[in-house]
Tab-separated table of C-alpha atoms and ligand atoms in Angstrom:
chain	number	residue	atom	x	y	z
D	97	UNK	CA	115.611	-1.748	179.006
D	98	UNK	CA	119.266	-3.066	179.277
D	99	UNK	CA	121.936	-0.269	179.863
D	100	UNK	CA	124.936	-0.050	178.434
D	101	UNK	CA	127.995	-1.465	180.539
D	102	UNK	CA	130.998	1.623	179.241
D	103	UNK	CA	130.287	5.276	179.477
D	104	UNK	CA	132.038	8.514	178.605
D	105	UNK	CA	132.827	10.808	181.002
D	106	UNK	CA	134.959	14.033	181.070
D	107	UNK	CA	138.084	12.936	184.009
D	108	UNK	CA	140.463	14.792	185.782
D	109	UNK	CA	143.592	14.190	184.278
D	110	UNK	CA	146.580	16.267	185.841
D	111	UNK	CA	148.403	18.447	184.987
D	112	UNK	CA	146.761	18.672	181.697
D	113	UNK	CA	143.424	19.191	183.391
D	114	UNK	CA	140.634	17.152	181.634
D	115	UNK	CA	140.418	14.271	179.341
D	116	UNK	CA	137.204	12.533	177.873
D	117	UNK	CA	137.528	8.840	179.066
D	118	UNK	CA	135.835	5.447	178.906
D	119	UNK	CA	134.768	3.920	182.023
D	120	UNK	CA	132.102	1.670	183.726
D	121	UNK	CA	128.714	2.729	183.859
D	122	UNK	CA	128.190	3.577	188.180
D	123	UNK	CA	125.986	1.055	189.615
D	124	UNK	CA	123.755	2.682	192.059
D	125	UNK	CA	123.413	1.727	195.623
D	126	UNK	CA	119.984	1.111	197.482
D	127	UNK	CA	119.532	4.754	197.915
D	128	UNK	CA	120.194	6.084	194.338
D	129	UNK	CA	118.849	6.601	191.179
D	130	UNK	CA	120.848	5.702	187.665
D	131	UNK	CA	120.071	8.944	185.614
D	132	UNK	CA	121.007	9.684	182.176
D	133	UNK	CA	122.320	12.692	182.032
D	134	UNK	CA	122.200	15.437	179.308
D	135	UNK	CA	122.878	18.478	181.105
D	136	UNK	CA	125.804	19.353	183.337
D	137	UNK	CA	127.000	22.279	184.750
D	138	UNK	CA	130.157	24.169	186.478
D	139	UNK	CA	130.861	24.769	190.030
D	140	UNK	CA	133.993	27.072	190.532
D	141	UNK	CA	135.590	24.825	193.103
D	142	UNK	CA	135.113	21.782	190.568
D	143	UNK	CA	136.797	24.018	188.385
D	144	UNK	CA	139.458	26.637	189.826
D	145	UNK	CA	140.590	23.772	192.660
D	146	UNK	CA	140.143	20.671	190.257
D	147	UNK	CA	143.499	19.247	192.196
D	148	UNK	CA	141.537	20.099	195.204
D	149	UNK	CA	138.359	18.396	194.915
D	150	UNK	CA	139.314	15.767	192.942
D	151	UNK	CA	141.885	12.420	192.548
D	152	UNK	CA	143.226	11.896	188.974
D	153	UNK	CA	140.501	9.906	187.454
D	154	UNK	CA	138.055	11.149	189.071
D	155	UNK	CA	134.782	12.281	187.018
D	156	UNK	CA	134.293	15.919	187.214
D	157	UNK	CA	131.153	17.969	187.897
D	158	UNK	CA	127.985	17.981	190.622
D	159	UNK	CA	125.106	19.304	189.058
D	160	UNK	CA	123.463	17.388	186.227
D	161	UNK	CA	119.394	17.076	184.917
D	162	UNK	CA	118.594	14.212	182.805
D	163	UNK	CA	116.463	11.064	182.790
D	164	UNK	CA	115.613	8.968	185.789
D	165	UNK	CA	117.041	5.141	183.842
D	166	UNK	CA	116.759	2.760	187.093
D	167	UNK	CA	114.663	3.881	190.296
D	168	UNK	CA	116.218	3.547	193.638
D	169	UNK	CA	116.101	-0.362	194.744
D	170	UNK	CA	114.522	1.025	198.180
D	171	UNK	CA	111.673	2.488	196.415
D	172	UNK	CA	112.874	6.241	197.246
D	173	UNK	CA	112.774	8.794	194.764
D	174	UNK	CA	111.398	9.202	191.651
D	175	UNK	CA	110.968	6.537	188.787
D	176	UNK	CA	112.058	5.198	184.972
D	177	UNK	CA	111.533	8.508	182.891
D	178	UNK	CA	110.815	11.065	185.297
D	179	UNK	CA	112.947	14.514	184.154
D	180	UNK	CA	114.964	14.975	187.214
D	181	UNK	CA	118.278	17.214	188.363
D	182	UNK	CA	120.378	16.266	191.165
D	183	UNK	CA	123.566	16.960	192.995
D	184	UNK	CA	126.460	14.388	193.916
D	185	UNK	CA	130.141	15.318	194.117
D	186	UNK	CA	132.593	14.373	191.366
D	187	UNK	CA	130.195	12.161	188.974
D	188	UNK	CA	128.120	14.605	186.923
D	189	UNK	CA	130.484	15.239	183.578
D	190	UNK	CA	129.284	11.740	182.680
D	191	UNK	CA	126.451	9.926	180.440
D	192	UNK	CA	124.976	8.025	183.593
D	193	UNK	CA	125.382	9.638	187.069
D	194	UNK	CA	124.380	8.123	190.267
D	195	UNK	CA	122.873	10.169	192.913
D	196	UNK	CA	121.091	9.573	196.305
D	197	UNK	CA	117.418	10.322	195.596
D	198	UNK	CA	117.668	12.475	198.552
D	199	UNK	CA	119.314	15.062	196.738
D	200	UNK	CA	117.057	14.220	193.054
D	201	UNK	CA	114.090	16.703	192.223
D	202	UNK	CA	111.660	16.076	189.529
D	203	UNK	CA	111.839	18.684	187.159
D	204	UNK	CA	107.963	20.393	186.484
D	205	UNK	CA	107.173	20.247	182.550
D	206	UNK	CA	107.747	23.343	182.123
D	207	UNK	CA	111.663	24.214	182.716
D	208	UNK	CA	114.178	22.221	180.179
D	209	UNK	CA	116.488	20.514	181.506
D	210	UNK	CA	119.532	22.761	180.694
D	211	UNK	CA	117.785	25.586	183.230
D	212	UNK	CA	117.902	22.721	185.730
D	213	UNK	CA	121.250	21.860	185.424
D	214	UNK	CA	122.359	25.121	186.617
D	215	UNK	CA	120.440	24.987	189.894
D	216	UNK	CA	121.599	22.325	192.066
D	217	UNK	CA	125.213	23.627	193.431
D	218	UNK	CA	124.571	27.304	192.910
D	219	UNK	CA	120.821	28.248	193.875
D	220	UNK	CA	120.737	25.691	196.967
D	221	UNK	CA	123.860	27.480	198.179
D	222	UNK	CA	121.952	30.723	197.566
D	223	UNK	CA	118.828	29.506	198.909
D	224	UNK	CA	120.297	28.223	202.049
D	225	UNK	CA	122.599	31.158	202.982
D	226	UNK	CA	119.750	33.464	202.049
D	227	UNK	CA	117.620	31.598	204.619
D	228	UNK	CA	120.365	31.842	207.367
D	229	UNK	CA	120.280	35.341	207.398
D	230	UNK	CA	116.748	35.293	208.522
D	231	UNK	CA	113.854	38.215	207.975
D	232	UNK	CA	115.416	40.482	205.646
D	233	UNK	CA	112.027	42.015	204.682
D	234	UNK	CA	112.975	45.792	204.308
D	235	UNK	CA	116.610	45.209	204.810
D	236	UNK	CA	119.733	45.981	202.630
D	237	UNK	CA	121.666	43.042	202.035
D	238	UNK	CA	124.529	43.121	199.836
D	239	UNK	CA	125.466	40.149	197.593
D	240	UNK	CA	128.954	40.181	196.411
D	241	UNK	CA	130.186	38.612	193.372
D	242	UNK	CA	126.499	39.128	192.226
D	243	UNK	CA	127.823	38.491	188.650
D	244	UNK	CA	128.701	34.723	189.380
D	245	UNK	CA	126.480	31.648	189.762
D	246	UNK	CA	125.838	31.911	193.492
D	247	UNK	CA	125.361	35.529	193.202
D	248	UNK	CA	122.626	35.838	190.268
D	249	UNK	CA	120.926	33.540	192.189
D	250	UNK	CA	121.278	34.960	195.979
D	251	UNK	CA	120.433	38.299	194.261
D	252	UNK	CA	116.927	37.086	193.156
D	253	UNK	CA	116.369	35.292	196.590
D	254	UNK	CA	117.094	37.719	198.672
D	255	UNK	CA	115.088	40.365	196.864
D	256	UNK	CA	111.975	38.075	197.007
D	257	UNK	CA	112.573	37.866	200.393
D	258	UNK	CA	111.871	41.060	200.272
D	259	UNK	CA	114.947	42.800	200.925
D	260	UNK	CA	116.660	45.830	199.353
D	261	UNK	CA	119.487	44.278	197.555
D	262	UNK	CA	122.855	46.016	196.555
D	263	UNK	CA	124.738	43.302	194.115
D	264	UNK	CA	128.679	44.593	193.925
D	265	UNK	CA	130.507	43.251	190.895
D	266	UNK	CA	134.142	44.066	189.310
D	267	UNK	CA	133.653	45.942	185.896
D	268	UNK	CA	130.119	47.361	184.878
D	269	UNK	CA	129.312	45.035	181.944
D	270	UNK	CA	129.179	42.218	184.913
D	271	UNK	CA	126.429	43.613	186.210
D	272	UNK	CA	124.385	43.382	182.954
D	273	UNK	CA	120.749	42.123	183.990
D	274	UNK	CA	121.121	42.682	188.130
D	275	UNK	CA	118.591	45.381	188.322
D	276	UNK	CA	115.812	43.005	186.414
D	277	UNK	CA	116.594	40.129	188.696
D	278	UNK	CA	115.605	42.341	191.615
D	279	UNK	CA	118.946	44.262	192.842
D	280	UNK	CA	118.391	48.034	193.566
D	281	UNK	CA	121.785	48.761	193.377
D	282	UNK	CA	124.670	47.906	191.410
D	283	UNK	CA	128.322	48.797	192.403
D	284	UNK	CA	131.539	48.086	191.482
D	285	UNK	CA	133.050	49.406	194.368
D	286	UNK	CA	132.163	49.291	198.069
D	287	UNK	CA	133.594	52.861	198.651
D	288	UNK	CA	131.082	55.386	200.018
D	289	UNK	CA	128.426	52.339	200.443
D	290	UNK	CA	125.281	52.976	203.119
D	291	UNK	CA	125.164	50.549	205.882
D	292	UNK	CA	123.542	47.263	205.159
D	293	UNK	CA	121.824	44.982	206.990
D	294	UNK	CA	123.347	41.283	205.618
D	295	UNK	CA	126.289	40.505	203.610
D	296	UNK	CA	126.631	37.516	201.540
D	297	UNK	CA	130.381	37.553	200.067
D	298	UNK	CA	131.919	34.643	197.464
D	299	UNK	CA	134.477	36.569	197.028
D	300	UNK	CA	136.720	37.129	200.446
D	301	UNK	CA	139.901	38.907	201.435
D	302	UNK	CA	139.972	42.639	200.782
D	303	UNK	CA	136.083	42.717	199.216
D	304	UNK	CA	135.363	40.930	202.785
D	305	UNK	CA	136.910	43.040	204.575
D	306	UNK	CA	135.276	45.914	203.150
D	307	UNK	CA	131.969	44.350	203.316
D	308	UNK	CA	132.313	43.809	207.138
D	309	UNK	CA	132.657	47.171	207.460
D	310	UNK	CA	129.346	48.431	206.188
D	311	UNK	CA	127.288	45.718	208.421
D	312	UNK	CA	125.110	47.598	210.559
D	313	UNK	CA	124.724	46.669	214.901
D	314	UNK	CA	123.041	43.345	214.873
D	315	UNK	CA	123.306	42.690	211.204
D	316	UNK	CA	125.342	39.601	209.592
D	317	UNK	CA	127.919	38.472	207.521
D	318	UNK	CA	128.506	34.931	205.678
D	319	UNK	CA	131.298	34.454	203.762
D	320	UNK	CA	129.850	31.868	201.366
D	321	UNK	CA	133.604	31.569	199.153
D	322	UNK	CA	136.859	33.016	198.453
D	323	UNK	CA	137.515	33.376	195.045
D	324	UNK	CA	139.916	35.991	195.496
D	325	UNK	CA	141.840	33.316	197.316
D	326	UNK	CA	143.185	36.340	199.737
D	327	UNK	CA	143.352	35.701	203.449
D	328	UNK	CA	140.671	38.099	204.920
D	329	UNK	CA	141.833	40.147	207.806
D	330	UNK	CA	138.922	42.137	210.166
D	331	UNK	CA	139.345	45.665	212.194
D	332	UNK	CA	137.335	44.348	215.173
D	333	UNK	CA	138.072	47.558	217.073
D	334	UNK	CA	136.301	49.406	214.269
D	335	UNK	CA	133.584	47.124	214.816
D	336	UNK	CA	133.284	47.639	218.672
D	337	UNK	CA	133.095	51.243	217.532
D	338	UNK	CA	130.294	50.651	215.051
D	339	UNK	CA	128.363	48.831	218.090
D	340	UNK	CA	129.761	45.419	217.994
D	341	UNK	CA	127.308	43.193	217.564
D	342	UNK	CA	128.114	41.666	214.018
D	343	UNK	CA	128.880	38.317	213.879
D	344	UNK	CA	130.461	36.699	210.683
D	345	UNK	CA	130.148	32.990	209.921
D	346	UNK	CA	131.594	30.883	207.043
D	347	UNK	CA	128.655	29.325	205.550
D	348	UNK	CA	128.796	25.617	203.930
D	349	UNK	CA	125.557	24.044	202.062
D	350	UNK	CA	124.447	21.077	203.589
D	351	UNK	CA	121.751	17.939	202.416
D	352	UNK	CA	119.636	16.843	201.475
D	353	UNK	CA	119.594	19.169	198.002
D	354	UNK	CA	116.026	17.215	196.819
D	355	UNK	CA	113.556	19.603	198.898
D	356	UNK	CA	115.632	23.129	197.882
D	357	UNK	CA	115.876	22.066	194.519
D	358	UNK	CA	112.572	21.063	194.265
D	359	UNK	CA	111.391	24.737	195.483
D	360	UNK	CA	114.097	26.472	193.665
D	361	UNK	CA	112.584	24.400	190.001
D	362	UNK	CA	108.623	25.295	191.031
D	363	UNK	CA	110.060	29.320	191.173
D	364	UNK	CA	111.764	28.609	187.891
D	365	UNK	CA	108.293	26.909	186.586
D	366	UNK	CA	106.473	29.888	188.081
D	367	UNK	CA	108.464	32.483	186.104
D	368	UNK	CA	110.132	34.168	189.468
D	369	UNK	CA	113.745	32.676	189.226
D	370	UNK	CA	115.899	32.696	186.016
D	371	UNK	CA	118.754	30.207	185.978
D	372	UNK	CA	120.813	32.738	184.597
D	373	UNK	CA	122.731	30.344	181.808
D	374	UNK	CA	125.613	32.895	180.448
D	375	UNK	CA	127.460	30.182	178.392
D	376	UNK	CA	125.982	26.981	177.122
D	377	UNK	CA	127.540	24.623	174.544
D	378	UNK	CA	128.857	21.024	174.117
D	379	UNK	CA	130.436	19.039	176.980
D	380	UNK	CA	133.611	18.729	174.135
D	381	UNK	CA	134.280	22.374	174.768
D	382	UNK	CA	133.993	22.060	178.649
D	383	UNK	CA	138.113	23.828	178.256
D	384	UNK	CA	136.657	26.885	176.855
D	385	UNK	CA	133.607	27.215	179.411
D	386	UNK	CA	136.312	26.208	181.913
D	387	UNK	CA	138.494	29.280	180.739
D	388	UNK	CA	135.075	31.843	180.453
D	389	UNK	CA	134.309	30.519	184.294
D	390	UNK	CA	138.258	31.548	185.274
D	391	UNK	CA	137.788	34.599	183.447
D	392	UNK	CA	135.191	36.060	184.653
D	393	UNK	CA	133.269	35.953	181.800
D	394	UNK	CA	130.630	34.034	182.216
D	395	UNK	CA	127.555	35.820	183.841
D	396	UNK	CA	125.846	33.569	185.527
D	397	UNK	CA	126.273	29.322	185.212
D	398	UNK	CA	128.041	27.793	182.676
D	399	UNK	CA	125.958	24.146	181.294
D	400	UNK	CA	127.205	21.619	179.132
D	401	UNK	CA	125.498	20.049	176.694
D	402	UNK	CA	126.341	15.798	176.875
D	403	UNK	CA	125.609	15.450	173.140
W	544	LIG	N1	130.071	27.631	201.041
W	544	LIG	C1	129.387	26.900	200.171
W	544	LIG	O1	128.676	25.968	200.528
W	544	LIG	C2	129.499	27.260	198.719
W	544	LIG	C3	128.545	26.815	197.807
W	544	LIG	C4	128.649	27.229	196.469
W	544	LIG	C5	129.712	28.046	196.095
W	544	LIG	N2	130.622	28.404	197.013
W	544	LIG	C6	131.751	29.291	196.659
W	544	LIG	O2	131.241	30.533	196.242
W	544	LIG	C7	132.184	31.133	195.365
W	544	LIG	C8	131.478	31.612	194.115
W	544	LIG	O3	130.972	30.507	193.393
W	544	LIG	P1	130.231	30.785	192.019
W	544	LIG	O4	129.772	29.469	191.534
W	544	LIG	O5	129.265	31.898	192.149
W	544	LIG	O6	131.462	31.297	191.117
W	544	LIG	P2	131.410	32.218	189.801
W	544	LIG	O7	130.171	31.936	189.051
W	544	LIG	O8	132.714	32.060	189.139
W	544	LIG	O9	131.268	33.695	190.387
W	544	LIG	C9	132.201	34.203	191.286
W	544	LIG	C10	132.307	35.701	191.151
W	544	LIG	O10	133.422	36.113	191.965
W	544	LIG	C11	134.122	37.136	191.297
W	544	LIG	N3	135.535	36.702	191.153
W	544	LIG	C12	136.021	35.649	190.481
W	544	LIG	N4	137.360	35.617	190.571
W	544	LIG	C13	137.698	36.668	191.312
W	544	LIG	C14	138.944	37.173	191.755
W	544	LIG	N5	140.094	36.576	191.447
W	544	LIG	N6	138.947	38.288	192.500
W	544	LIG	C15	137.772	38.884	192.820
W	544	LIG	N7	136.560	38.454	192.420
W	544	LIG	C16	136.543	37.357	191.677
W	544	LIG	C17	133.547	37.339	189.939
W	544	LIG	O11	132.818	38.540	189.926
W	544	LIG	P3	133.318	39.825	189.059
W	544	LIG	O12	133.918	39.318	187.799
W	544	LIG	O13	132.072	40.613	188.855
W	544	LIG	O14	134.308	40.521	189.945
W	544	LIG	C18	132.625	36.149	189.744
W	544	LIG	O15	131.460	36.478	189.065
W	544	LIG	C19	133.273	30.093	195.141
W	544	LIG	O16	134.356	30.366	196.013
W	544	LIG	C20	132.604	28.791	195.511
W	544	LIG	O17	133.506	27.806	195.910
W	544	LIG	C21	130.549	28.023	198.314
């Protein structure tokens, strides 16, 4: 099949933000697979520190699933017409993305390929950061920002890894659907909180600090993001009090994304992981699930349809 040469793709074009532009189709190196994309979703870095992440120009977006159109030269990865999702930095708000096959997963028959969109940035983080805190079987671990993307998903992780999970949000109607995805608690404050065993925090500064507080001796804390965007500040004396043996780490997902994703589709396939899709429409109204993302509006991911 010959592919097309031009593409659209949805570019970040300051200060107006983004702009639907023509460009050359990416040709993939050894390594990568060409996939047609059809589903994309948001990332709230990609999003809330566009100027950040991204050069003018640059094609917005991580996470897409679509349709494997050239296999990897080096024979990695999966081939023409395989459903796959993957994950590569600014690329995925495009009709052809290029991605190692590394961080490609075949998607199983029975998830559509908008549920797999939503995965790769989100539910790896989860996955991963659940995973650092080690056994949590029995253990309370709270997830803040349990609304969001990362937290849905680090909600339903951690309570089949069979901890008790307390999911914190801001307002009530955020916490719509926690307790069915496995939290025991929902909050929307940390005041008057029992101790917990694990924190996993998106959200930083003053909700961090607060957090820390409640971690019990020899418990942990990961601060995952910041989308407070407060600086955090930490009583440590309070914490020698409490025992002092607490440590708190910044956590950063790390590669390849193809085994994680892989696991995290098979639980989706399997009925035991929801995507958790609060807003889905066309990638020409990627503004308005931009603004629903900044919000706080969206519960859960936000996928674009590349119709
Ligand atoms: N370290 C890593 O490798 C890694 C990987 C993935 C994501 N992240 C980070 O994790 C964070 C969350 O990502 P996400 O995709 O889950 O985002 P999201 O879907 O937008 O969810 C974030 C949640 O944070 C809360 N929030 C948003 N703005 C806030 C504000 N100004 N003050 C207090 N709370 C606020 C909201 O909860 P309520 O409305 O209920 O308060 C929201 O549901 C981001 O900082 C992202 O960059 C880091």
């Amino acid at each position: 099949m010959s592919l097309p040469q031009q593409m659209r793709a949805l570019v970040f074009d300051p200060p107006h933000g983004l702009r639907m532009a023509e460009g050359a189709v990416p040709r993939p190196g050894p390594g990568q697979a060409l996939i047609a994309v059809e589903y994309a979703a948001l990332n709230w870095v990609e999003v809330a520190r566009m100027d950040v992440v991204h050069r003018p120009g640059d094609i917005v977006g991580r996470d897409s699933a679509g349709i494997v159109v050239c296999a990897a030269k080096d024979g990695s990865g999966p081939g023409v017409g395989e459903r796959v999702a993957g994950f590569r930095p600014a690329s995925a708000w495009a009709e052809f993305q290029a991605v190692d096959t590394a961080d490609i997963a075949v998607v199983p028959a029975e998830v559509d390929l908008a549920s797999a969109a939503a995965l790769p940035g989100a539910a790896v983080s989860a996955l991963q950061a659940v995973r650092r805190l080690g056994s949590t079987l029995g253990r309370r671990v709270l997830v803040t920002g349990a609304s969001g993307g990362v937290g849905r998903a680090a909600v339903q992780l951690a309570a089949l890894a069979g901890a008790e999970v307390v999911a914190a949000v801001g307002a009530a109607g955020r916490g719509l659907g926690l307790t069915e995805l496995g939290a025991s608690e929902v909050v929307t404050t940390l005041d008057n909180l029992s101790p917990v065993y694990a924190v996993l925090d998106v959200v930083g500064g003053d909700t961090l600090t607060a957090a820390y507080e409640l971690v019990e001796p020899d418990g942990v804390a990961l601060s995952i993001g910041s989308t407070a965007g407060q600086v955090v500040s930490f009583d440590f004396e309070a914490a020698r009090r409490r025992g002092g043996r607490q440590p708190i780490s910044a956590f950063a997902v790390s590669g390849p994304f193809g085994p994680d994703l892989a696991y995290l589709l098979d639980l989706v396939a399997a009925n035991r992981f929801d995507p958790q899709i609060g807003w889905h429409g066309s990638w020409h109204d990627a503004g308005t699930a931009i603004t629903a993302l900044l919000n706080r509006e969206v519960r859960g991911k936000a996928v674009l349809h590349l119709d």
